[in-house]
Tab-separated table of N, CA and C in Angstrom:
chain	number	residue	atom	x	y	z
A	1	UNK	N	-4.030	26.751	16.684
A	1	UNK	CA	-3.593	28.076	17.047
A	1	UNK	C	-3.029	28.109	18.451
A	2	UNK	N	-3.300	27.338	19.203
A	2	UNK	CA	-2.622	26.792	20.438
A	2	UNK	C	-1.331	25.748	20.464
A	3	UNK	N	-0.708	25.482	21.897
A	3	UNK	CA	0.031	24.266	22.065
A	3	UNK	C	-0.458	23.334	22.323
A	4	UNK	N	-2.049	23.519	23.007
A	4	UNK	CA	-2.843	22.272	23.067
A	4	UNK	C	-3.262	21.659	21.608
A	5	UNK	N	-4.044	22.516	21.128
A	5	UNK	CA	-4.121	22.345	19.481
A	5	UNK	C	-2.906	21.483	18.662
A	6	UNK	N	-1.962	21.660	19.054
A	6	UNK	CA	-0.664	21.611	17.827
A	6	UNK	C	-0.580	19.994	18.941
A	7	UNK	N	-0.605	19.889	20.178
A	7	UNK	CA	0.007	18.895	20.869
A	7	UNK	C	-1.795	17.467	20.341
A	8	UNK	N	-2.360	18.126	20.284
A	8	UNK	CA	-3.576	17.003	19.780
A	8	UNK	C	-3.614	16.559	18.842
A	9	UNK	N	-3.472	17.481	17.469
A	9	UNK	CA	-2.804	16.945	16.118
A	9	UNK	C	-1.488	16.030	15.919
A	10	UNK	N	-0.483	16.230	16.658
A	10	UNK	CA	0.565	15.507	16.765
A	10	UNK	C	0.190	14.093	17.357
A	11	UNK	N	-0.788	14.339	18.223
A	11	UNK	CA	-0.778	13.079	18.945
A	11	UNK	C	-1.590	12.214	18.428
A	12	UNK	N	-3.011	12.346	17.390
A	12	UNK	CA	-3.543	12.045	16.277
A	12	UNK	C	-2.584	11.533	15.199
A	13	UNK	N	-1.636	12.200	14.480
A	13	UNK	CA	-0.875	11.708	13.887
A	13	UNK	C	-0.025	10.409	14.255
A	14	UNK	N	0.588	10.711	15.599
A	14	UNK	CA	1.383	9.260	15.898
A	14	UNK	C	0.803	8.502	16.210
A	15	UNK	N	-0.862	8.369	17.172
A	15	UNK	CA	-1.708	7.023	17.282
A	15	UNK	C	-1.817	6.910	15.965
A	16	UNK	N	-2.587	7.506	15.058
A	16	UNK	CA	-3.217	7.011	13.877
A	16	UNK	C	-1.721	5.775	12.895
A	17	UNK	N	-0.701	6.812	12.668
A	17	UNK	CA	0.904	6.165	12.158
A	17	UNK	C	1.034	5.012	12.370
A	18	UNK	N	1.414	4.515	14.065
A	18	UNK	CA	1.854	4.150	15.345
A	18	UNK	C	0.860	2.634	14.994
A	19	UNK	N	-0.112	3.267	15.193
A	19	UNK	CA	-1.271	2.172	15.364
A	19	UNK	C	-1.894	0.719	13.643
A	20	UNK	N	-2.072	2.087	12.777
A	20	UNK	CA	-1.606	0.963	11.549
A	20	UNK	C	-0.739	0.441	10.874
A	21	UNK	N	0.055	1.055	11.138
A	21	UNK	CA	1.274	0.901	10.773
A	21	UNK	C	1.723	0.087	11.591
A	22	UNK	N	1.878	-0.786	12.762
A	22	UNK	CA	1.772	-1.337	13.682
A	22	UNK	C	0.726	-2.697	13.332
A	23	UNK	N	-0.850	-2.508	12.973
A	23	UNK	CA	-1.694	-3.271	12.990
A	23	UNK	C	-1.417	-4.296	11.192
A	24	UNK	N	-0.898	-3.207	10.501
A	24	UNK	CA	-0.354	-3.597	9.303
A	24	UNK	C	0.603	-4.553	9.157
A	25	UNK	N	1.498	-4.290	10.026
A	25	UNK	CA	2.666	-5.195	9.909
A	25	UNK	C	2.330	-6.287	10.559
A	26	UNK	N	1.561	-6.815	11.875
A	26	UNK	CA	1.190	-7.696	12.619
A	26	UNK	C	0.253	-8.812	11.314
A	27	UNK	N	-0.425	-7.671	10.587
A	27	UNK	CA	-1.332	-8.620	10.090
A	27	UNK	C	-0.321	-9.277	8.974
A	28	UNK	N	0.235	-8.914	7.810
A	28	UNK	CA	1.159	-9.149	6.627
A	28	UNK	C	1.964	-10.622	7.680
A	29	UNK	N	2.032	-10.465	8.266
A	29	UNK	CA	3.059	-11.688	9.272
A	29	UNK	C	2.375	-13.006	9.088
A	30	UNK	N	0.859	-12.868	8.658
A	30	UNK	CA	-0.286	-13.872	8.902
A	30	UNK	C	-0.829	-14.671	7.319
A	31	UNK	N	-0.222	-13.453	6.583
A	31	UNK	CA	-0.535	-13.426	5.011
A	31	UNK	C	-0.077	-14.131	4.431
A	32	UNK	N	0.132	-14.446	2.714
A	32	UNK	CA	1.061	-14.867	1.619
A	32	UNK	C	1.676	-13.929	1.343
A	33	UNK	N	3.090	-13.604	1.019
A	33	UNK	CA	4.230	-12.826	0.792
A	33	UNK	C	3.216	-11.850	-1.107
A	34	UNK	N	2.506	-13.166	-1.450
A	34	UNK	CA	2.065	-11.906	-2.890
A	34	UNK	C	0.925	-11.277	-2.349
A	35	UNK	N	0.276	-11.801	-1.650
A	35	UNK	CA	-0.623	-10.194	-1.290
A	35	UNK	C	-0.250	-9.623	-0.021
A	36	UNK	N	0.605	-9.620	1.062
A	36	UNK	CA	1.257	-8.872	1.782
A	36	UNK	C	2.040	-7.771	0.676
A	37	UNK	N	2.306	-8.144	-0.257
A	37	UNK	CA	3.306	-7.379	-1.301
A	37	UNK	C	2.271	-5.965	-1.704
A	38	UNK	N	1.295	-6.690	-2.273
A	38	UNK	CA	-0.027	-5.826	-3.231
A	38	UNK	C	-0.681	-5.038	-2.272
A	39	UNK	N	-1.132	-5.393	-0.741
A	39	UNK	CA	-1.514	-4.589	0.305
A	39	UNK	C	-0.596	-3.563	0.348
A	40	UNK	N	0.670	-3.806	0.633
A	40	UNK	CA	1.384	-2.206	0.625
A	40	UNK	C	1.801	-1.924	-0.383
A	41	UNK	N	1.423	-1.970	-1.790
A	41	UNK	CA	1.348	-1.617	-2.796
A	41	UNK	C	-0.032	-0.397	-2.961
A	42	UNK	N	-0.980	-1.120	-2.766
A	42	UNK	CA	-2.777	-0.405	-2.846
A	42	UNK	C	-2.594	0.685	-1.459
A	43	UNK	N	-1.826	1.114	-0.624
A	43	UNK	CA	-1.440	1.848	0.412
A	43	UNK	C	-0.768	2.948	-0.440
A	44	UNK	N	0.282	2.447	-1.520
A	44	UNK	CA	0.814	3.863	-1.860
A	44	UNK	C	-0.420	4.208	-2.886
A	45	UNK	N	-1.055	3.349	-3.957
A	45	UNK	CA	-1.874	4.050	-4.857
A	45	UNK	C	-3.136	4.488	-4.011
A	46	UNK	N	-3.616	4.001	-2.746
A	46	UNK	CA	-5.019	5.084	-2.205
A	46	UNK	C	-4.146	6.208	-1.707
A	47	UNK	N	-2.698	6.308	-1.588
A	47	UNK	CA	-2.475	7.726	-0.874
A	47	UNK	C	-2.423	8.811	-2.172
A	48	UNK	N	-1.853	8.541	-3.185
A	48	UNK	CA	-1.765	8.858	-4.693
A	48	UNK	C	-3.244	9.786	-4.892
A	49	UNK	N	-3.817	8.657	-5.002
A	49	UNK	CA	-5.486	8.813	-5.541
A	49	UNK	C	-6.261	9.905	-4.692
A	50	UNK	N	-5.822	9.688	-2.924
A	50	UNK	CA	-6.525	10.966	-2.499
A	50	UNK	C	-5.799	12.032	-2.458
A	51	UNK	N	-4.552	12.071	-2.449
A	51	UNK	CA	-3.557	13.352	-2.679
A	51	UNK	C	-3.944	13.805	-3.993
A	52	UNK	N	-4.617	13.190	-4.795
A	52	UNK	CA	-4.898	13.986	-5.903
A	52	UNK	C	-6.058	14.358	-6.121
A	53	UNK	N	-6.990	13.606	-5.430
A	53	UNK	CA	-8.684	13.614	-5.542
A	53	UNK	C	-8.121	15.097	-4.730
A	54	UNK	N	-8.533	14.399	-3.228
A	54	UNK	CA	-8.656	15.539	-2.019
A	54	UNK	C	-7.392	17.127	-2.269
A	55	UNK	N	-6.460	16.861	-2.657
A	55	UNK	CA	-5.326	17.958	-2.197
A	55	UNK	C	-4.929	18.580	-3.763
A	56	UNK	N	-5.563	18.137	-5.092
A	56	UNK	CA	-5.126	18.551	-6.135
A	56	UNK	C	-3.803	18.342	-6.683
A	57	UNK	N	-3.219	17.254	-6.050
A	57	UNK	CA	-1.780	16.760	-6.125
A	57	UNK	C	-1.315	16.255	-7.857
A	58	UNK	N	-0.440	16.485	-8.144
A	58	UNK	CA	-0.412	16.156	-9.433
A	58	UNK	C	0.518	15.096	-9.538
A	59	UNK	N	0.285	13.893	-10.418
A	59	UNK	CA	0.737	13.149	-10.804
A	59	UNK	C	1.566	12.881	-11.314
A	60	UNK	N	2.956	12.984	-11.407
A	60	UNK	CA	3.796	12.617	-13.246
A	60	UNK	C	3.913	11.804	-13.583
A	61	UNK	N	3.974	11.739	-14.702
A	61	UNK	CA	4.744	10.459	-15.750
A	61	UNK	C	5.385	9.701	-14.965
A	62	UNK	N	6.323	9.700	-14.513
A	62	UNK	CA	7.808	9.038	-13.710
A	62	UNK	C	6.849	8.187	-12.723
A	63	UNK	N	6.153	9.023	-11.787
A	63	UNK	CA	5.407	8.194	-10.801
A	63	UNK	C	4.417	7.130	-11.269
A	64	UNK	N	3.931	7.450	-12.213
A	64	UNK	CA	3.018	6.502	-13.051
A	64	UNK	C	3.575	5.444	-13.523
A	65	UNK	N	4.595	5.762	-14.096
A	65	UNK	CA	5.513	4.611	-14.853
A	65	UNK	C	5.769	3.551	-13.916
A	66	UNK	N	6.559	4.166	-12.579
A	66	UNK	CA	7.183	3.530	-11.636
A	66	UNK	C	5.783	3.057	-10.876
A	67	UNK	N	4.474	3.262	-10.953
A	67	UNK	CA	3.853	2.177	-10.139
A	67	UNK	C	3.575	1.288	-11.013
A	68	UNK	N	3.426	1.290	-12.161
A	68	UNK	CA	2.938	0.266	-13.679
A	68	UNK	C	4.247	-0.825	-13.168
A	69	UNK	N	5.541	-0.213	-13.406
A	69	UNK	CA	6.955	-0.635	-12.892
A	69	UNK	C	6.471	-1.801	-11.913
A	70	UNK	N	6.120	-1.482	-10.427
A	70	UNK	CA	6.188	-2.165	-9.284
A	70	UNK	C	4.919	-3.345	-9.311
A	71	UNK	N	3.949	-2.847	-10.037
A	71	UNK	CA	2.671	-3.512	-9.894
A	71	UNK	C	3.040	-4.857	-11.150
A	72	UNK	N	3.562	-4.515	-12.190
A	72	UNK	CA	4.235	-5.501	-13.397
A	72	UNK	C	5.088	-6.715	-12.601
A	73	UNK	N	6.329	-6.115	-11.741
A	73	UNK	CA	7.047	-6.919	-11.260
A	73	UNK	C	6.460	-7.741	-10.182
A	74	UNK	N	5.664	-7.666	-9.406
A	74	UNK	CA	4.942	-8.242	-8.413
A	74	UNK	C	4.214	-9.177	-9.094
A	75	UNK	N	3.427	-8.707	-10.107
A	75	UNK	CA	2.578	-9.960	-11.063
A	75	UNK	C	3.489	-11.047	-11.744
A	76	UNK	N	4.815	-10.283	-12.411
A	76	UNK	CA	5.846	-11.521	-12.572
A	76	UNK	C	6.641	-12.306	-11.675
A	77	UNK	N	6.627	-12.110	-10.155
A	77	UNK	CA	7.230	-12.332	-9.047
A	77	UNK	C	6.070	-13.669	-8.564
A	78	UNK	N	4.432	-13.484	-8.764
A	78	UNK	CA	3.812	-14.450	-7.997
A	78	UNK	C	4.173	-15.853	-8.264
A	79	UNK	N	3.654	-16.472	-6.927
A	79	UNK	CA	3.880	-18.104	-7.244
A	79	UNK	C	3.086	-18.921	-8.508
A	80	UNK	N	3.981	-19.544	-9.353
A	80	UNK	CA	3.422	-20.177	-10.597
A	80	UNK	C	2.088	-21.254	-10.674
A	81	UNK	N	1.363	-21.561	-11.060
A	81	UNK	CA	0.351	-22.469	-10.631
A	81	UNK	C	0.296	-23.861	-11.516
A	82	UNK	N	0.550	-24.801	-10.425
A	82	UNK	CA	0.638	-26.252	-11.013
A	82	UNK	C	-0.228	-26.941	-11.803
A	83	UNK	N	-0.029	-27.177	-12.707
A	83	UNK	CA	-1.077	-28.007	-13.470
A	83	UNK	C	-1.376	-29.592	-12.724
A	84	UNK	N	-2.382	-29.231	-12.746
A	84	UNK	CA	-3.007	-30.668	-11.885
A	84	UNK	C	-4.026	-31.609	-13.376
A	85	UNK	N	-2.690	-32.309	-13.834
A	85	UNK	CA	-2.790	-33.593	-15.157
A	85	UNK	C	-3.301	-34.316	-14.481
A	86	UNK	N	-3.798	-35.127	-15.073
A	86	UNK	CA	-4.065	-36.719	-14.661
A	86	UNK	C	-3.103	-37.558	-14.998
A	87	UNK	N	-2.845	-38.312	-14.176
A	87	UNK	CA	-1.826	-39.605	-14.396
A	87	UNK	C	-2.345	-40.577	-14.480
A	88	UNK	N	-1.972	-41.459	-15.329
A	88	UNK	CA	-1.948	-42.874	-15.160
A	88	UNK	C	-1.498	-43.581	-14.911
């Protein structure tokens, strides 16, 4: 109800942004490219999940599809795993 008020929320918002968003990207630099992928993948579905838990946000079809969509292609995108035969 103030400018102090409105200037503390703002400034909450950009540390909080600023800061993981920031700490996020530093870390993914350190990662494997398939779970750097799935980490900001599980970022959009916990925002999903509490926009709908917490805020009553509704879901559609389209959005559903399209994370089935992104989460499918990422699983067909990972690195293949070598069969370790025995030789003789």
């Amino acid at each position: 109800q103030s400018w102090y008020g409105a200037a503390v929320l703002v400034g909450l918002a950009v540390i909080s942004q600023v800061g993981g968003q920031g700490l996020t990207a530093y870390a993914l630099g350190f990662l494997p490219a398939i779970f750097s992928s799935l980490v900001i993948f599980v970022e959009a579905i916990a925002a999903v999940v509490m926009a709908w838990l917490i805020l009553s946000e509704a879901v559609s079809v389209w959005q559903t599809l399209g994370g089935v969509l992104v989460l499918a292609s990422i699983y067909a995108a990972r690195p293949a795993k070598r069969s370790q035969g025995l030789e003789s």
